[in-house]
Coordinates of C-alpha atoms and ligand atoms in Angstrom, one line a residue:
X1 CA 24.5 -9.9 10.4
X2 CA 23.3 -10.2 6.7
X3 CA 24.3 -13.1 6.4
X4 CA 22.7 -14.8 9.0
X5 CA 19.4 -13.4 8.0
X6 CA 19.5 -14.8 4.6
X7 CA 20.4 -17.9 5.8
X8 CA 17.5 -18.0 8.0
X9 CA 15.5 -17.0 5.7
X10 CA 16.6 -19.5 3.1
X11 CA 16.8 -22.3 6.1
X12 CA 12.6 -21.4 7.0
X13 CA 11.0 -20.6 3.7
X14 CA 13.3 -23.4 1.9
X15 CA 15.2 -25.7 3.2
X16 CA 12.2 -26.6 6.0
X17 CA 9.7 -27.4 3.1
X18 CA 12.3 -29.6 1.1
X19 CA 13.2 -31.3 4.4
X20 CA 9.2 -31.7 4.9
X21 CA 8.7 -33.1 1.7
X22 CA 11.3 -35.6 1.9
X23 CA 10.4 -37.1 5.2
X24 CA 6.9 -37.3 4.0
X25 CA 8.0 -39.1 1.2
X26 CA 10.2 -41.5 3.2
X27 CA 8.1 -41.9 6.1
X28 CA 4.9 -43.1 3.3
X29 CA 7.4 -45.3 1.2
X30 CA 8.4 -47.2 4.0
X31 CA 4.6 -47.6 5.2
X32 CA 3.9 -48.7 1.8
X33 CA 6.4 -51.2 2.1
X34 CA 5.6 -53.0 5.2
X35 CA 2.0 -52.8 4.3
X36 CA 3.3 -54.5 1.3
X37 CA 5.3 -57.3 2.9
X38 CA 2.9 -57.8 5.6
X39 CA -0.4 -58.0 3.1
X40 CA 1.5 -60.8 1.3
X41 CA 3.1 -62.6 4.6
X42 CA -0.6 -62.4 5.8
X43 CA -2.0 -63.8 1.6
X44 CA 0.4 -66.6 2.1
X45 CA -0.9 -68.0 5.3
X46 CA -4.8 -67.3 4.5
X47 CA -4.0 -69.2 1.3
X48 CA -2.5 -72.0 3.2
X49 CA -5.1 -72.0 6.2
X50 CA -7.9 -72.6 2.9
X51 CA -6.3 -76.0 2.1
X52 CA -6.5 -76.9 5.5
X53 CA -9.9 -76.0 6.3
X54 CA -11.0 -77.8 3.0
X55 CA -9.4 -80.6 4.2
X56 CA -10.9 -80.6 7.7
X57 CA -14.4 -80.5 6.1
X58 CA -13.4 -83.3 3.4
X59 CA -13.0 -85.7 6.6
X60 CA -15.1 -84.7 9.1
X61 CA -18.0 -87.0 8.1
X62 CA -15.6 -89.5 9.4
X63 CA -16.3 -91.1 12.3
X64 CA -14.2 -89.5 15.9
X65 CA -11.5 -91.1 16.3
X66 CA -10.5 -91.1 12.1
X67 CA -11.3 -87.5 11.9
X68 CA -8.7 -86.4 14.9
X69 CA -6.2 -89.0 13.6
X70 CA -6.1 -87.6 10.2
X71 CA -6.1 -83.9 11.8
X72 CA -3.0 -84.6 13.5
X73 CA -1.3 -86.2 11.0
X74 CA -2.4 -83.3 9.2
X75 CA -0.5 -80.8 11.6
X76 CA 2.3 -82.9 12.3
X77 CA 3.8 -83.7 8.8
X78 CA 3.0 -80.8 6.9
X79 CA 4.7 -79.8 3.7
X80 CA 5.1 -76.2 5.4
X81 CA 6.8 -76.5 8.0
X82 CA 10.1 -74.7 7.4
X83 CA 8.0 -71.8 6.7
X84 CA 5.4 -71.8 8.9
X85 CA 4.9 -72.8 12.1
X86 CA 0.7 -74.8 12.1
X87 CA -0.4 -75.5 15.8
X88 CA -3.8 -76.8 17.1
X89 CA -5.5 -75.4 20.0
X90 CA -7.4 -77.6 22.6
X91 CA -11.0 -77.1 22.9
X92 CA -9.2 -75.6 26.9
X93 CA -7.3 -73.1 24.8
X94 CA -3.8 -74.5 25.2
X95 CA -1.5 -75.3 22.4
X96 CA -1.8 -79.4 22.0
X97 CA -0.1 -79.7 18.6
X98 CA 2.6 -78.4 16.9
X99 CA 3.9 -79.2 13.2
X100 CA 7.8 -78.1 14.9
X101 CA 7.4 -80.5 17.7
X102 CA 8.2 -77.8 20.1
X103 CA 5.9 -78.3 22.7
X104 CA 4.3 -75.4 24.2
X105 CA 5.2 -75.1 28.1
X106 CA 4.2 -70.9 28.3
X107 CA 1.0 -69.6 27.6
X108 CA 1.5 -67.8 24.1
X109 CA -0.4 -63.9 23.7
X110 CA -3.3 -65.6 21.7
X111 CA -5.5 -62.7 20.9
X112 CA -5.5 -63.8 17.3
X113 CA -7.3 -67.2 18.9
X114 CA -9.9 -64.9 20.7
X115 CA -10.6 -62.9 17.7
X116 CA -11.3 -66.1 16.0
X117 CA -13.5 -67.3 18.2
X118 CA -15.6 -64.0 18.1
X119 CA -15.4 -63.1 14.6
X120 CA -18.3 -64.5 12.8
X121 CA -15.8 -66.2 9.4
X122 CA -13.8 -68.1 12.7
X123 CA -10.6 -66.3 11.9
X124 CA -8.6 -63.9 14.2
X125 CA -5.4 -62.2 13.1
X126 CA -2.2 -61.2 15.2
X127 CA 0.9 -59.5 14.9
X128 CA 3.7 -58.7 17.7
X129 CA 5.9 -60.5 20.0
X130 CA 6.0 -64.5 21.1
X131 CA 6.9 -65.3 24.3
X132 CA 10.3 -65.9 23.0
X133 CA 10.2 -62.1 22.0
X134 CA 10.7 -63.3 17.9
X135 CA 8.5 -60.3 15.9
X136 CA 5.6 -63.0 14.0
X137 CA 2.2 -63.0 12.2
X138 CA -0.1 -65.3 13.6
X139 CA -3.7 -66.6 12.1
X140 CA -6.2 -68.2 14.2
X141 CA -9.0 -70.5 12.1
X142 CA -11.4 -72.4 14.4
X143 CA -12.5 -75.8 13.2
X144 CA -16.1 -76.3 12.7
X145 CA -16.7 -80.0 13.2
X146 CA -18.1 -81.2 16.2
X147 CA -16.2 -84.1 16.4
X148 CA -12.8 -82.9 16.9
X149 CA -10.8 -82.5 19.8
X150 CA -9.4 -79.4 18.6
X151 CA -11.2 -75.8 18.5
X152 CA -9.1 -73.8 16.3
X153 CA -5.6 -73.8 13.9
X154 CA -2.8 -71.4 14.5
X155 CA -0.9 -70.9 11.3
X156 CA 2.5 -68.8 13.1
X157 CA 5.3 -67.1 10.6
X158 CA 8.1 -65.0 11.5
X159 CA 8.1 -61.9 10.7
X160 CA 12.4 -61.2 10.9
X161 CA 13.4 -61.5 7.8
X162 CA 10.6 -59.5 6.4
X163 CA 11.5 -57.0 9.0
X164 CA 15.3 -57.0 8.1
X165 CA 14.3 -56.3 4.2
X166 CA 12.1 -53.7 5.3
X167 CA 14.9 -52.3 7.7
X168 CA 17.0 -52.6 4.7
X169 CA 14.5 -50.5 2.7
X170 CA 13.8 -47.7 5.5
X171 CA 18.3 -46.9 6.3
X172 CA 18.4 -47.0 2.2
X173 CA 15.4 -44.5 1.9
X174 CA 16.4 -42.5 4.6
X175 CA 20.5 -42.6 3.0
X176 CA 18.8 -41.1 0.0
X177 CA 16.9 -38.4 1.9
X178 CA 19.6 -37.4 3.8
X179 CA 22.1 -37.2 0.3
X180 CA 19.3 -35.0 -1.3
X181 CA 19.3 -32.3 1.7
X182 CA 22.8 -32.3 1.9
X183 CA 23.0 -31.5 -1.7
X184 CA 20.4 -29.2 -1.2
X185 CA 22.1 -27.8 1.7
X186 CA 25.3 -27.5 -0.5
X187 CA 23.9 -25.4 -3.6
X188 CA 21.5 -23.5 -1.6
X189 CA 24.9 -22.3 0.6
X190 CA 26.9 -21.6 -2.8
X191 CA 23.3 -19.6 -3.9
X192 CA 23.6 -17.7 -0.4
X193 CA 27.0 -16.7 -0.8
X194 CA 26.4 -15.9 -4.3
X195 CA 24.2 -13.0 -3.2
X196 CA 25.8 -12.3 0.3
X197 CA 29.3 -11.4 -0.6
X198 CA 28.2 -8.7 -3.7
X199 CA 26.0 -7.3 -1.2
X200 CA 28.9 -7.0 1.3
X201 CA 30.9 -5.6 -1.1
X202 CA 28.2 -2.9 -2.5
X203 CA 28.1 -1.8 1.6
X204 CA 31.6 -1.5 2.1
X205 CA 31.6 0.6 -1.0
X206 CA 28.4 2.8 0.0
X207 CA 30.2 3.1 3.8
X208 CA 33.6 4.1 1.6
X209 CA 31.6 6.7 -0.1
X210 CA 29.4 8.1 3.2
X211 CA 33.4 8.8 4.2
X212 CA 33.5 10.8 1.8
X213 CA 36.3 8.4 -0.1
X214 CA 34.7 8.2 -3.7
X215 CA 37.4 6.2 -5.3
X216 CA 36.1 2.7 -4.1
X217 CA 34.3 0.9 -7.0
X218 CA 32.5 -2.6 -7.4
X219 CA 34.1 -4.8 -9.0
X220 CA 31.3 -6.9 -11.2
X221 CA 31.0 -10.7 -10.9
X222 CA 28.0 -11.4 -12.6
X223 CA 25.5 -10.5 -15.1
X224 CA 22.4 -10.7 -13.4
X225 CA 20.6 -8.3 -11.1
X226 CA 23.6 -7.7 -8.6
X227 CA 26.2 -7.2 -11.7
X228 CA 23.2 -4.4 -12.8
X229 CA 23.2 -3.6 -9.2
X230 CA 27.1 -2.9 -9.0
X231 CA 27.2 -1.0 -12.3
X232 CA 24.2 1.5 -10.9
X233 CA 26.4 1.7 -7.5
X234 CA 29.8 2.2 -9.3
X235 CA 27.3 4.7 -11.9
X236 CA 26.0 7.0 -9.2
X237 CA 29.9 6.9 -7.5
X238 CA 31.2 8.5 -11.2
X239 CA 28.4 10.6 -11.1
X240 CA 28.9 12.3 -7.8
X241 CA 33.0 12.3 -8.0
X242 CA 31.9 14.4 -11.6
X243 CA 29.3 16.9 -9.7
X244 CA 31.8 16.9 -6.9
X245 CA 34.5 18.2 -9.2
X246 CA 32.0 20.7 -10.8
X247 CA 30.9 22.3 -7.7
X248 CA 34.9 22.4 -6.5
X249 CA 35.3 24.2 -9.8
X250 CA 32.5 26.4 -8.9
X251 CA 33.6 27.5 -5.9
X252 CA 37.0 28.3 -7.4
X253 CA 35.2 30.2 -10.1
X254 CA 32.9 32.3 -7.7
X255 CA 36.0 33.1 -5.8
X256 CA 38.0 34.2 -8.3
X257 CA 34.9 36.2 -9.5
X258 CA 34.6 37.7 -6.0
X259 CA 38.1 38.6 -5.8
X260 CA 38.6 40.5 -8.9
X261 CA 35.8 43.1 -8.9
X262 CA 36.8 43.5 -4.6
X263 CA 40.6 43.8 -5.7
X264 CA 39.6 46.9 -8.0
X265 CA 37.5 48.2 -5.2
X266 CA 39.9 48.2 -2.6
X267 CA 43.4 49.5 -5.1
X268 CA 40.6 52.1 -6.0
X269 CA 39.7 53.2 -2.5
X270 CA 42.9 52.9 -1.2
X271 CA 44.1 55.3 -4.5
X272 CA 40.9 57.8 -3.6
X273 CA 42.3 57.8 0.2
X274 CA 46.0 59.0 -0.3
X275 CA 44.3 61.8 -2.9
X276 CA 42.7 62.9 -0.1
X277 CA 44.0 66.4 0.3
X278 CA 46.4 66.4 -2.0
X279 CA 44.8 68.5 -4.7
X280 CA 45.0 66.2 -7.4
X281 CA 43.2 65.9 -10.7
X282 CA 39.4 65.6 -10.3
X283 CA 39.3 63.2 -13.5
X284 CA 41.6 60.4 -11.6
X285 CA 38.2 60.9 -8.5
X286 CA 35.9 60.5 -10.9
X287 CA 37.6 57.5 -12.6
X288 CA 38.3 56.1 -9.2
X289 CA 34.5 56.0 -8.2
X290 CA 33.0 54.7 -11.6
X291 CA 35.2 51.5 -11.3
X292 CA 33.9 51.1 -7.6
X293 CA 30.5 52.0 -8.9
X294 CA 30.6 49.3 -12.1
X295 CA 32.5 46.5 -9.9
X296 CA 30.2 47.2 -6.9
X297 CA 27.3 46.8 -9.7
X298 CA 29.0 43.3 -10.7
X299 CA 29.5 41.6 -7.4
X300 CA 25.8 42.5 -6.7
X301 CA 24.7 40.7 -10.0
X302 CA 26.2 37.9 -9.0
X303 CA 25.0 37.8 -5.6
X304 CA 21.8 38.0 -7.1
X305 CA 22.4 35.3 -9.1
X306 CA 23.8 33.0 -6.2
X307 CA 20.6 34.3 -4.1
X308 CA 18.5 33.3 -7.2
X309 CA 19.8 29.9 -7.7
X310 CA 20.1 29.0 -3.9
X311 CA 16.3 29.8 -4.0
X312 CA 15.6 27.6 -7.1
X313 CA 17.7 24.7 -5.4
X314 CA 15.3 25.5 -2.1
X315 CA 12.2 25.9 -3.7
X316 CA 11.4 29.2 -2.9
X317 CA 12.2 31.0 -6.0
X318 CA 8.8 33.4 -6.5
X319 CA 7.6 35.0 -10.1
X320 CA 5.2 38.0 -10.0
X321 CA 3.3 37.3 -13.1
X322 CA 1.3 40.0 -14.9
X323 CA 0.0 40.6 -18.1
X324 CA 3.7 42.6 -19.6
X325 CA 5.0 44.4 -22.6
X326 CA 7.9 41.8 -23.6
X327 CA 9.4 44.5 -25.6
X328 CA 9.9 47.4 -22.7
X329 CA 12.1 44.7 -20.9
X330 CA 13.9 43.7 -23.7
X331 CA 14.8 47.0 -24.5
X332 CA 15.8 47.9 -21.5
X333 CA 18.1 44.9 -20.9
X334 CA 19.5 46.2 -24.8
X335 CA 19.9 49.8 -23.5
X336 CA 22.0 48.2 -20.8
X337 CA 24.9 46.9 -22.5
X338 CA 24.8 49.1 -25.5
X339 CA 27.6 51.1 -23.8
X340 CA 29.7 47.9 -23.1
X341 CA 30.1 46.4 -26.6
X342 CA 30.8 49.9 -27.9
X343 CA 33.0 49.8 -25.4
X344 CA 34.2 46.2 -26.4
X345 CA 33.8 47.1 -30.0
X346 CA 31.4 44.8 -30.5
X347 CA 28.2 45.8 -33.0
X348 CA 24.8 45.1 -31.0
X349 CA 21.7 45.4 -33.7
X350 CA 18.7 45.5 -32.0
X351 CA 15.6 46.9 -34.4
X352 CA 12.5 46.9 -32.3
X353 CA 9.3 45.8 -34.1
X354 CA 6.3 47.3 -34.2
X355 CA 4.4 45.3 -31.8
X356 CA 4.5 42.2 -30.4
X357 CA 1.4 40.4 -28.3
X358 CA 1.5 40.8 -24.6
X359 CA 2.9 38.3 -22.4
X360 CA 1.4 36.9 -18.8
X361 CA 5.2 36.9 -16.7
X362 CA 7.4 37.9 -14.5
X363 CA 9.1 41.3 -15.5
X364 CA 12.0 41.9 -13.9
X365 CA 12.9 37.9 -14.1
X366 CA 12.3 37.9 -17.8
X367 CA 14.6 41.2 -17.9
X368 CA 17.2 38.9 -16.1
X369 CA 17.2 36.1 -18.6
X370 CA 17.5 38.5 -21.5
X371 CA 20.3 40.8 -19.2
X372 CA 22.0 37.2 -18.7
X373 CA 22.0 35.9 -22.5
X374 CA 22.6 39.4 -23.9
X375 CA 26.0 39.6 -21.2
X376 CA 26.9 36.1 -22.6
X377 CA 26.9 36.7 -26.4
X378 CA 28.8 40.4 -25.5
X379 CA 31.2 37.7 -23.0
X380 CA 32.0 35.3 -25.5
X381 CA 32.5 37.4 -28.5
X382 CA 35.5 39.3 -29.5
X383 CA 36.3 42.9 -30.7
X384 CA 34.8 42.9 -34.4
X385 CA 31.5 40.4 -33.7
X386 CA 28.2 41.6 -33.6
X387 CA 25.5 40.6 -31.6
X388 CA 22.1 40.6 -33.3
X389 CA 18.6 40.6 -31.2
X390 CA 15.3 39.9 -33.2
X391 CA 12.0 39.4 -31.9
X392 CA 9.2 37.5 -34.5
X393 CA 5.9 35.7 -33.4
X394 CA 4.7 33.1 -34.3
X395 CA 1.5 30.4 -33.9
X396 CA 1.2 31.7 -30.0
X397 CA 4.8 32.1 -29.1
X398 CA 7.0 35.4 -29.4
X399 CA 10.3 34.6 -29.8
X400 CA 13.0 36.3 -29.1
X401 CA 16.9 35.5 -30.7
X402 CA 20.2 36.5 -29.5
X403 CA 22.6 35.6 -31.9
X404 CA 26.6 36.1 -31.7
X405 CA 29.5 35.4 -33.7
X406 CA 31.5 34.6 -30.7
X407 CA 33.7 31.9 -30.1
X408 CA 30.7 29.2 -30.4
X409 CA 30.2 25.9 -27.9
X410 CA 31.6 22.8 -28.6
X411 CA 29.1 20.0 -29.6
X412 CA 30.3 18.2 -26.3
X413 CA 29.1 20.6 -24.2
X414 CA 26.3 21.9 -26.0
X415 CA 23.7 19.2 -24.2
X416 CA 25.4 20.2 -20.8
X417 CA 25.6 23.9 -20.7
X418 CA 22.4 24.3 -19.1
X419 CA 22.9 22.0 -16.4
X420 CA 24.0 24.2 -13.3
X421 CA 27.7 24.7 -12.8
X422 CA 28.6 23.5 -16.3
X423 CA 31.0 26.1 -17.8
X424 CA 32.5 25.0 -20.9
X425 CA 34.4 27.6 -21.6
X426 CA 37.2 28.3 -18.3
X427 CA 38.6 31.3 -19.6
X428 CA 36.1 33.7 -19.4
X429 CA 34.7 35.0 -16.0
X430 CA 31.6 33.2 -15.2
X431 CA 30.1 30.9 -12.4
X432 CA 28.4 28.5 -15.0
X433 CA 24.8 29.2 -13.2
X434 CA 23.7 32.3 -15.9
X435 CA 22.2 29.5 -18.2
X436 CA 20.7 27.1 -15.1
X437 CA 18.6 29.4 -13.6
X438 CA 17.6 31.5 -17.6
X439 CA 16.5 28.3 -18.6
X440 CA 14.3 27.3 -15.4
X441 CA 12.9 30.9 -15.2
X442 CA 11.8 30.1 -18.7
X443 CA 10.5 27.0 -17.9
X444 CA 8.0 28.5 -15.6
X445 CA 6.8 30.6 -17.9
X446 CA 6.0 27.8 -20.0
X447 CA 8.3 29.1 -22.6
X448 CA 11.3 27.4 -23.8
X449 CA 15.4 27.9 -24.2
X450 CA 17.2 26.2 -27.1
X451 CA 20.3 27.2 -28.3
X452 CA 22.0 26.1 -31.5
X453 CA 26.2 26.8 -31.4
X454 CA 29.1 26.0 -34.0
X455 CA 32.5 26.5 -32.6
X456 CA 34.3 29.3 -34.1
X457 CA 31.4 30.2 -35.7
X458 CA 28.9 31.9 -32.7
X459 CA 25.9 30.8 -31.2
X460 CA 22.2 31.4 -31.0
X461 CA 20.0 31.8 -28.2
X462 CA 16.4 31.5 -29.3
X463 CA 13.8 31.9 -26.2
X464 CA 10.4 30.9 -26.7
X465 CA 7.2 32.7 -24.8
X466 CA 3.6 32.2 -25.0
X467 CA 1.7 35.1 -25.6
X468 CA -1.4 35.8 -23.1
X469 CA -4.1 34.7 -25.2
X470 CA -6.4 35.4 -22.1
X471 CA -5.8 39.3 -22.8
X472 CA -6.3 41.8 -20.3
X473 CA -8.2 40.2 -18.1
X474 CA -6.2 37.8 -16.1
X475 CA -5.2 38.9 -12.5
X476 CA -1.4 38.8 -11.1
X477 CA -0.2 35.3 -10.1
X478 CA 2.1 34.7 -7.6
X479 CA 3.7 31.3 -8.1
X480 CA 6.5 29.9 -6.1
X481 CA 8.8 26.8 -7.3
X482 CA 8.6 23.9 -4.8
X483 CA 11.1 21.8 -6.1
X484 CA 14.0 23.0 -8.7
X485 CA 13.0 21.6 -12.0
X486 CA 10.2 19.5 -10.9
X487 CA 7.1 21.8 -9.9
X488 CA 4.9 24.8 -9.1
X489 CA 2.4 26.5 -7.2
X490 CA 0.4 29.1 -7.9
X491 CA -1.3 31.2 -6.2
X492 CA -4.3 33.6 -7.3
X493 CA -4.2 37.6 -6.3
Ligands
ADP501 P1 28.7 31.5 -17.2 O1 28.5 32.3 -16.1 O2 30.0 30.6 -17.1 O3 28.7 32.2 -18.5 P2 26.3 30.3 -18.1 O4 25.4 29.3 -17.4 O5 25.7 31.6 -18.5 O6 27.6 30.4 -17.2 O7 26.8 29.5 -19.4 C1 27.3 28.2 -19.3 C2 28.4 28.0 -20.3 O8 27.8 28.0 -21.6 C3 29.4 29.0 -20.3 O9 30.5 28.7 -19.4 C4 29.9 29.0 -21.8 O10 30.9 28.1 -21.9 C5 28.7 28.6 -22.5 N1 28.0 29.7 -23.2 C6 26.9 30.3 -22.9 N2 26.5 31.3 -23.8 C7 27.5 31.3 -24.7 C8 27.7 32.0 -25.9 N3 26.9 33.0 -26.3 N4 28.8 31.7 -26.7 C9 29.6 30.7 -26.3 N5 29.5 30.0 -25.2 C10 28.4 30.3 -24.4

C-alpha cells in the first residue's frame, strides 16, 4: 500500500512536471523548425518573384504584343524550374502558363491569387494541398502593366522534402524526450525503492516488536536519514528488551521480598498455634509475635513504597508542604534504626547540631527519604562499619550527609542507581525503587540528591534542601506531581 502511494506521489509532483517540461520543449522546437524551413522556403520564392517583377516593369514600356511575348518566354524557359514551379494567371483567373508545361485542366485552390489581388503590395501567400494533394507553398504577385494579358504570377514550390526533414526533426526530438523520461522513470524507480523497502523493513520490525518479539533488528543499508532512522528503531528495541529485563528482575525481587517476611509470618503463626495450650515458655510467645510484628512492619514499608512509586508513575503522588523542623525528622528516622545496627553491629554517629534554619516541605516524605538512605547505608554495610549522619548549612541549603563504609557502588552503576528498578547490587534484599522515588521526592522540594561511592570503600549520600527564606509566614501547599519527573502543581491552602 506504501508503495503505491509513493509512487503516486513521485508520478504527480515529479514525473508529471518533467514530462510537461519536455513536451513543451519538443512541441516549441519543432514549431521553431518549421517556422524556420517555411520562412526561408517562403525568402526564396519572394526573392525570386523580385527578379521577375523587375523584369516585367523593365519591358512593359514595350509595345503589346513585345511585352506578352517576352513574359512568356519569361515563364516558359526559366532558370528555376526544377525548383519551382512559375505559372501565369489569365486576366479570367485560370492558369494559362506554366514554366513545367503541365497544363492546368482542374481549377487549383488559388486563395494565394485572391489575396493578391486584395492586398494592396499585389501579393497573396498560400500554403496547403494542390489538387493533386502534394503539401506546397504558393505566392501570388499580380502584374501591374496594362498591357499584358496576364493578371498575376504564381511562383508554386513543394513543400515534401521540407516536410520529410522536419518529420525527421519532430520522431528524433520526440526519441530524445521519450529516452530522457525513461531514464527518469528508471532512477526515480531505483530512488522509490531506495526508500520503500527500509521503510518496509522498519514496519515489519515495529509489527515484530507490537508482538511482543523484541529480538528483530534493522539491518542498516545506508548512511543517510533511513540508516539514522534504523539505528533509532533498532536503539529504542535495545532499550526496551533492557527495561523489559529490569522490570522482570523487579518483579522477581519484590516477590522474593514478599515471600520472606510472609514465610516468617506464617512458620511463626503456625509455631504460636501448636503452643496454644500447651503451657510453654512465655519468652518463645513473645519472640514469636515481635518477628510477626517487625516482618508485618517490613512488608508494609514496602507496600508503601510500591503505593508511592505507582503514584509517582501516575501522577498523583501529593506533598503536604509546611514550614518544618528538618531536624525532628531526621532524628526520628536516626532513633529508628539505632536498635538495628546495634543489632547489626554497625556504629551509627549521629550528633545533632544546634540549630539548623527551617525548611518549607513535606514531613513525613522527607522522613521517608532519610528512613530510606539511612536503611541503605545500615543494608549495605557489614558488621564493624559505621554509618555517620551530619547536617551543615550552607549559602541557603541545609544539607544533610549519610556516609557509610559499606560495600561502595561500582562506577558503572553509579549514573544508573537512581533510575527506577536499577539495583546494582543483587544480593541484598531490595526492589531497586528506595533511590527512584528519594531522589524525585527531593526533586520536588527543589533540593537535590548526589551521591559520591568507591567500591570497597563506602558511599555518601549528600541531600541538599533549601531553607524557607520566606520564614513563618508562608501557608501549607498542597502540590501534586502530574507527570513522574516532568512537573507540578501547586495548590494554595
Ligand atoms: P534497593 O531497594 O535495591 O536498595 P535503592 O533504589 O534504594 O534500591 O538503591 C538502588 C541501588 O543502589 C541498590 O540496589 C544498591 O546497589 C545501590 N545502593 C544504594 N545505596 C547504597 C549504599 N549506601 N551502598 C552501596 N550501594 C548502594
Amino acid at each position: 500500500m506504501a508503495v503505491r502511494s509513493i509512487t503516486q506521489r513521485w508520478i504527480f509532483n515529479t514525473l508529471s512536471v518533467i514530462v510537461l517540461v519536455i513536451v513543451i520543449i519538443v512541441a516549441s522546437s519543432i514549431y521553431g523548425l518549421r517556422n524556420f524551413y517555411y520562412t526561408g522556403v517562403r525568402q526564396s520564392i519572394d526573392s525570386r518573384a523580385n527578379v521577375v517583377t523587375g523584369i516585367l516593369i523593365r519591358i512593359s514600356d514595350d509595345n503589346t504584343i513585345a511585352f506578352n511575348a517576352e513574359f512568356r518566354n519569361l515563364i516558359e524557359n526559366s532558370d528555376e524550374k526544377s525548383r519551382m514551379e512559375i505559372t501565369a494567371i489569365d486576366r479570367s483567373g485560370r492558369i494559362a502558363l506554366s514554366s513545367s508545361g503541365f497544363s492546368y485542366t482542374q481549377q487549383e485552390n488559388m486563395s494565394d491569387y485572391e489575396d493578391a489581388l486584395k492586398s494592396p503590395n499585389g501579393r497573396g501567400y498560400y500554403v496547403g494541398k494542390n489538387v493533386m494533394g502534394e503539401k506546397i507553398m504558393a505566392v501570388s504577385v499580380t502584374v501591374e502593366s496594362s498591357a499584358a494579358e496576364y493578371s498575376a504570377v504564381r511562383y508554386v514550390v513543394s513543400l515534401e522534402n521540407v516536410d520529410r526533414v522536419l518529420l525527421f526533426y519532430t520522431l528524433g526530438l520526440s526519441a530524445a524526450g521519450l529516452v530522457i523520461i525513461g531514464l527518469v522513470v528508471l532512477s526515480g524507480s531505483f530512488f522509490i525503492r531506495s526508500i520503500v523497502n527500509p521503510v518496509r523493513e522498519v514496519g515489519a520490525a515495529a509489527r515484530k516488536f507490537a508482538t511482543g518479539d523484541m529480538s528483530a533488528r534493522i539491518v542498516k543499508k545506508s548512511d543517510d536519514e533511513l540508516g539514522e532512522l534504523c539505528d533509532i528503531i533498532n536503539y529504542m528495541a535495545d532499550e526496551i528488551s533492557a527495561s523489559e529485563e529490569v522490570k522482570n528482575d523487579f518483579i522477581s525481587s519484590v516477590s522474593h521480598e514478599l515471600r520472606t517476611p510472609l514465610t516468617a509470618i506464617k512458620g511463626w503463626s503456625e509455631t504460636l498455634l501448636s503452643l496454644e495450650g500447651s503451657g510453654e515458655e512465655r519468652s518463645n510467645l513473645t519472640k514469636g509475635l515481635r518477628v510477626i510484628d517487625s516482618e508485618t512492619e517490613r512488608l508494609t514499608g514496602m507496600v508503601e513504597e510500591l503505593l508511592d512509586f505507582s503514584r509517582m508513575q501516575n501522577g498523583r503522588l501529593t506533598l503536604v508542604k509546611t514550614n518544618m523542623d528538618i531536624l525532628a525528622e531526621l532524628g526520628e528516622a536516626v532513633l529508628i534504626y539505632g536498635e538495628r545496627a546495634r543489632r547489626d553491629g554497625i556504629e551509627l554517629a549521629y550528633e545533632e547540631p544546634e540549630m539548623v534554619s527551617p525548611i518549607f516541605g513535606d514531613k513525613s516524605r522527607l522522613r521517608q527519604v532519610f528512613i530510606n538512605v539511612i536503611d541503605n547505608a545500615l543494608k549495605y554495610s557489614s558488621q564493624g562499619g559505621r554509618v555517620e549522619i551530619s547536617v551543615s548549612e550552607e549559602e541557603g541549603f541545609v544539607q544533610i550527609a549519610v556516609a557509610d563504609t559499606g560495600c561502595g557502588i561500582a562506577p558503572e552503576d553509579l549514573p544508573k542507581i537512581k533510575t527506577k528498578f536499577y539495583k546494582a547490587n543483587q544480593t541484598r534484599r531490595g526492589s531497586g525503587i528506595g533511590l527512584a522515588v528519594a531522589d524525585e521526592i527531593i526533586r520536588l522540594h527543589e533540593g537535590e540528591l548526589q551521591i559520591e561511592s568507591q567500591l570497597g570503600a563506602g558511599t555518601r549520600v549528600t541531600i541538599l534542601l533549601p531553607v524557607n527564606r520566606r520564614g513563618e509566614t508562608r501557608k501549607t501547599e498542597i502540590s501534586t506531581t502530574m507527570e513522574f519527573s516532568m512537573s507540578e502543581e501547586k495548590k494554595e491552602l
